[in-house]
Every structure is written in C-alpha cells, then in structure tokens.
GROMACS .gro file of N, CA and C in nm:
model
  243
    1UNK      N    1  -0.608   0.803   1.051
    1UNK     CA    2  -0.724   0.729   0.978
    1UNK      C    3  -0.681   0.694   0.827
    2UNK      N    4  -0.764   0.627   0.764
    2UNK     CA    5  -0.732   0.597   0.624
    2UNK      C    6  -0.729   0.722   0.541
    3UNK      N    7  -0.818   0.815   0.552
    3UNK     CA    8  -0.821   0.948   0.478
    3UNK      C    9  -0.683   1.020   0.515
    4UNK      N   10  -0.654   1.047   0.639
    4UNK     CA   11  -0.529   1.105   0.677
    4UNK      C   12  -0.399   1.042   0.609
    5UNK      N   13  -0.405   0.903   0.614
    5UNK     CA   14  -0.293   0.827   0.549
    5UNK      C   15  -0.284   0.874   0.390
    6UNK      N   16  -0.384   0.866   0.328
    6UNK     CA   17  -0.405   0.895   0.183
    6UNK      C   18  -0.348   1.048   0.160
    7UNK      N   19  -0.409   1.132   0.245
    7UNK     CA   20  -0.363   1.282   0.226
    7UNK      C   21  -0.231   1.305   0.254
    8UNK      N   22  -0.162   1.241   0.363
    8UNK     CA   23  -0.030   1.270   0.397
    8UNK      C   24   0.057   1.217   0.286
    9UNK      N   25   0.029   1.117   0.220
    9UNK     CA   26   0.109   1.061   0.111
    9UNK      C   27   0.086   1.136  -0.023
   10UNK      N   28  -0.048   1.169  -0.052
   10UNK     CA   29  -0.067   1.245  -0.179
   10UNK      C   30  -0.017   1.390  -0.176
   11UNK      N   31  -0.033   1.456  -0.079
   11UNK     CA   32  -0.005   1.598  -0.055
   11UNK      C   33   0.151   1.634  -0.031
   12UNK      N   34   0.223   1.531  -0.025
   12UNK     CA   35   0.369   1.574   0.007
   12UNK      C   36   0.375   1.631   0.140
   13UNK      N   37   0.322   1.595   0.254
   13UNK     CA   38   0.333   1.680   0.357
   13UNK      C   39   0.466   1.634   0.444
   14UNK      N   40   0.502   1.704   0.542
   14UNK     CA   41   0.607   1.666   0.623
   14UNK      C   42   0.605   1.520   0.682
   15UNK      N   43   0.474   1.465   0.698
   15UNK     CA   44   0.438   1.346   0.734
   15UNK      C   45   0.445   1.223   0.642
   16UNK      N   46   0.485   1.266   0.518
   16UNK     CA   47   0.467   1.170   0.399
   16UNK      C   48   0.562   1.048   0.421
   17UNK      N   49   0.684   1.043   0.470
   17UNK     CA   50   0.772   0.948   0.492
   17UNK      C   51   0.720   0.847   0.596
   18UNK      N   52   0.671   0.908   0.712
   18UNK     CA   53   0.610   0.834   0.799
   18UNK      C   54   0.485   0.765   0.752
   19UNK      N   55   0.404   0.835   0.686
   19UNK     CA   56   0.283   0.767   0.623
   19UNK      C   57   0.320   0.646   0.517
   20UNK      N   58   0.416   0.668   0.433
   20UNK     CA   59   0.464   0.561   0.353
   20UNK      C   60   0.512   0.454   0.430
   21UNK      N   61   0.593   0.465   0.534
   21UNK     CA   62   0.642   0.363   0.627
   21UNK      C   63   0.518   0.275   0.683
   22UNK      N   64   0.429   0.353   0.730
   22UNK     CA   65   0.300   0.305   0.785
   22UNK      C   66   0.223   0.210   0.683
   23UNK      N   67   0.209   0.256   0.562
   23UNK     CA   68   0.141   0.182   0.452
   23UNK      C   69   0.216   0.062   0.416
   24UNK      N   70   0.361   0.082   0.424
   24UNK     CA   71   0.439  -0.049   0.383
   24UNK      C   72   0.415  -0.145   0.487
   25UNK      N   73   0.421  -0.123   0.614
   25UNK     CA   74   0.391  -0.207   0.732
   25UNK      C   75   0.256  -0.280   0.700
   26UNK      N   76   0.150  -0.209   0.673
   26UNK     CA   77   0.014  -0.252   0.648
   26UNK      C   78   0.018  -0.358   0.529
   27UNK      N   79   0.096  -0.318   0.438
   27UNK     CA   80   0.106  -0.413   0.299
   27UNK      C   81   0.175  -0.536   0.340
   28UNK      N   82   0.276  -0.531   0.409
   28UNK     CA   83   0.363  -0.652   0.453
   28UNK      C   84   0.267  -0.739   0.527
   29UNK      N   85   0.188  -0.696   0.636
   29UNK     CA   86   0.110  -0.776   0.708
   29UNK      C   87  -0.004  -0.829   0.619
   30UNK      N   88  -0.060  -0.751   0.519
   30UNK     CA   89  -0.179  -0.806   0.449
   30UNK      C   90  -0.139  -0.896   0.348
   31UNK      N   91  -0.005  -0.877   0.286
   31UNK     CA   92   0.031  -0.962   0.194
   31UNK      C   93   0.061  -1.107   0.258
   32UNK      N   94   0.133  -1.089   0.369
   32UNK     CA   95   0.182  -1.214   0.434
   32UNK      C   96   0.048  -1.294   0.488
   33UNK      N   97  -0.052  -1.229   0.524
   33UNK     CA   98  -0.168  -1.290   0.558
   33UNK      C   99  -0.233  -1.361   0.436
   34UNK      N  100  -0.256  -1.274   0.341
   34UNK     CA  101  -0.327  -1.318   0.220
   34UNK      C  102  -0.263  -1.421   0.141
   35UNK      N  103  -0.122  -1.418   0.123
   35UNK     CA  104  -0.056  -1.521   0.030
   35UNK      C  105   0.020  -1.633   0.104
   36UNK      N  106   0.055  -1.637   0.232
   36UNK     CA  107   0.123  -1.730   0.276
   36UNK      C  108   0.049  -1.849   0.287
   37UNK      N  109  -0.082  -1.861   0.309
   37UNK     CA  110  -0.154  -1.992   0.311
   37UNK      C  111  -0.159  -2.028   0.176
   38UNK      N  112  -0.147  -1.963   0.066
   38UNK     CA  113  -0.148  -2.007  -0.067
   38UNK      C  114  -0.019  -2.045  -0.115
   39UNK      N  115   0.080  -1.984  -0.092
   39UNK     CA  116   0.208  -2.015  -0.146
   39UNK      C  117   0.310  -2.045  -0.026
   40UNK      N  118   0.265  -2.051   0.085
   40UNK     CA  119   0.382  -2.092   0.181
   40UNK      C  120   0.451  -1.975   0.238
   41UNK      N  121   0.563  -2.003   0.309
   41UNK     CA  122   0.659  -1.890   0.353
   41UNK      C  123   0.760  -1.859   0.246
   42UNK      N  124   0.751  -1.922   0.134
   42UNK     CA  125   0.843  -1.884   0.034
   42UNK      C  126   0.816  -1.748  -0.042
   43UNK      N  127   0.718  -1.685  -0.009
   43UNK     CA  128   0.678  -1.563  -0.084
   43UNK      C  129   0.784  -1.447  -0.041
   44UNK      N  130   0.810  -1.380  -0.124
   44UNK     CA  131   0.900  -1.246  -0.104
   44UNK      C  132   0.806  -1.123  -0.069
   45UNK      N  133   0.782  -1.125   0.053
   45UNK     CA  134   0.682  -1.038   0.111
   45UNK      C  135   0.738  -0.893   0.098
   46UNK      N  136   0.847  -0.870   0.131
   46UNK     CA  137   0.906  -0.734   0.135
   46UNK      C  138   0.911  -0.684  -0.014
   47UNK      N  139   0.967  -0.761  -0.111
   47UNK     CA  140   0.983  -0.737  -0.243
   47UNK      C  141   0.844  -0.704  -0.296
   48UNK      N  142   0.737  -0.781  -0.278
   48UNK     CA  143   0.586  -0.742  -0.310
   48UNK      C  144   0.554  -0.601  -0.264
   49UNK      N  145   0.573  -0.598  -0.133
   49UNK     CA  146   0.537  -0.466  -0.055
   49UNK      C  147   0.611  -0.333  -0.121
   50UNK      N  148   0.729  -0.355  -0.153
   50UNK     CA  149   0.808  -0.242  -0.214
   50UNK      C  150   0.762  -0.210  -0.364
   51UNK      N  151   0.726  -0.324  -0.453
   51UNK     CA  152   0.677  -0.304  -0.571
   51UNK      C  153   0.545  -0.245  -0.556
   52UNK      N  154   0.465  -0.286  -0.471
   52UNK     CA  155   0.319  -0.221  -0.446
   52UNK      C  156   0.335  -0.073  -0.420
   53UNK      N  157   0.423  -0.039  -0.321
   53UNK     CA  158   0.437   0.103  -0.296
   53UNK      C  159   0.479   0.183  -0.412
   54UNK      N  160   0.561   0.125  -0.503
   54UNK     CA  161   0.608   0.207  -0.612
   54UNK      C  162   0.507   0.246  -0.704
   55UNK      N  163   0.409   0.121  -0.730
   55UNK     CA  164   0.299   0.126  -0.822
   55UNK      C  165   0.186   0.219  -0.741
   56UNK      N  166   0.172   0.215  -0.635
   56UNK     CA  167   0.077   0.307  -0.550
   56UNK      C  168   0.116   0.448  -0.567
   57UNK      N  169   0.259   0.475  -0.538
   57UNK     CA  170   0.291   0.620  -0.559
   57UNK      C  171   0.286   0.672  -0.690
   58UNK      N  172   0.305   0.586  -0.781
   58UNK     CA  173   0.300   0.638  -0.930
   58UNK      C  174   0.161   0.671  -0.976
   59UNK      N  175   0.054   0.582  -0.917
   59UNK     CA  176  -0.077   0.608  -0.950
   59UNK      C  177  -0.177   0.653  -0.849
   60UNK      N  178  -0.125   0.722  -0.751
   60UNK     CA  179  -0.209   0.779  -0.644
   60UNK      C  180  -0.322   0.846  -0.691
   61UNK      N  181  -0.304   0.939  -0.786
   61UNK     CA  182  -0.407   1.031  -0.851
   61UNK      C  183  -0.517   0.957  -0.880
   62UNK      N  184  -0.502   0.831  -0.923
   62UNK     CA  185  -0.595   0.742  -0.982
   62UNK      C  186  -0.696   0.697  -0.879
   63UNK      N  187  -0.657   0.713  -0.745
   63UNK     CA  188  -0.752   0.678  -0.634
   63UNK      C  189  -0.871   0.769  -0.637
   64UNK      N  190  -1.010   0.691  -0.652
   64UNK     CA  191  -1.112   0.765  -0.657
   64UNK      C  192  -1.205   0.771  -0.523
   65UNK      N  193  -1.150   0.685  -0.445
   65UNK     CA  194  -1.226   0.708  -0.324
   65UNK      C  195  -1.367   0.621  -0.305
   66UNK      N  196  -1.373   0.530  -0.400
   66UNK     CA  197  -1.492   0.425  -0.396
   66UNK      C  198  -1.462   0.313  -0.289
   67UNK      N  199  -1.344   0.309  -0.250
   67UNK     CA  200  -1.321   0.206  -0.126
   67UNK      C  201  -1.215   0.286  -0.043
   68UNK      N  202  -1.185   0.221   0.073
   68UNK     CA  203  -1.081   0.294   0.152
   68UNK      C  204  -0.949   0.286   0.097
   69UNK      N  205  -0.865   0.366   0.113
   69UNK     CA  206  -0.729   0.383   0.043
   69UNK      C  207  -0.653   0.265   0.073
   70UNK      N  208  -0.660   0.197   0.203
   70UNK     CA  209  -0.579   0.092   0.238
   70UNK      C  210  -0.627  -0.020   0.153
   71UNK      N  211  -0.762  -0.035   0.144
   71UNK     CA  212  -0.818  -0.148   0.063
   71UNK      C  213  -0.778  -0.138  -0.084
   72UNK      N  214  -0.773  -0.018  -0.143
   72UNK     CA  215  -0.721  -0.005  -0.277
   72UNK      C  216  -0.575  -0.049  -0.277
   73UNK      N  217  -0.496  -0.004  -0.192
   73UNK     CA  218  -0.352  -0.033  -0.192
   73UNK      C  219  -0.316  -0.178  -0.175
   74UNK      N  220  -0.401  -0.246  -0.079
   74UNK     CA  221  -0.384  -0.383  -0.065
   74UNK      C  222  -0.421  -0.459  -0.183
   75UNK      N  223  -0.520  -0.408  -0.264
   75UNK     CA  224  -0.559  -0.485  -0.381
   75UNK      C  225  -0.438  -0.493  -0.488
   76UNK      N  226  -0.372  -0.371  -0.487
   76UNK     CA  227  -0.258  -0.349  -0.591
   76UNK      C  228  -0.164  -0.454  -0.540
   77UNK      N  229  -0.126  -0.461  -0.408
   77UNK     CA  230  -0.024  -0.538  -0.357
   77UNK      C  231  -0.066  -0.697  -0.367
   78UNK      N  232  -0.182  -0.738  -0.356
   78UNK     CA  233  -0.220  -0.868  -0.372
   78UNK      C  234  -0.215  -0.912  -0.528
   79UNK      N  235  -0.242  -0.821  -0.612
   79UNK     CA  236  -0.215  -0.844  -0.765
   79UNK      C  237  -0.085  -0.855  -0.787
   80UNK      N  238  -0.005  -0.788  -0.742
   80UNK     CA  239   0.144  -0.790  -0.758
   80UNK      C  240   0.207  -0.919  -0.719
   81UNK      N  241   0.152  -0.969  -0.604
   81UNK     CA  242   0.191  -1.079  -0.533
   81UNK      C  243   0.146  -1.205  -0.619
   0.00000   0.00000   0.00000
C-alpha cells in the first residue's frame, strides 16, 4: 500500500531498496503518461525519475500525509519534468 511504501523508504527497512525500485517504476510510468502528450517522446523519463527520487529521498521527512505518498512523489517528478 501507499503507507507501506512510504514507511519502507523512510524507516530504512530491509525492504527499502525494493520500495525505492517500486517507486521509481511508478514515477517512470506517471511521468511518461503526464508529459509525453505535452512534449512528445523526446522527454528523458529515466533522468526525470532519477532526479525526482533523489529529491524525494532528501526531503522525505517533509511529507506530511495531506495526500498519498505516491501523489506527493509524482507531483515532485512532474515539477522536475
């Protein structure tokens, strides 16, 4: 679930690497869907997802739970894109 994904990433659990990979896949799909119609196939989806992941990991303690963690993460990725 969304909460489990957040907790696995935030709490440095043994599942952290898998959770980060799962979030990266979600971001790649979401960025592709959100930006390819606007910018075509020329967007660097993998680079955007990687930059977003770094930003998310640096600022994860700022997540306040007002929305789903994936929604918050996707907002960051779209802004970077």
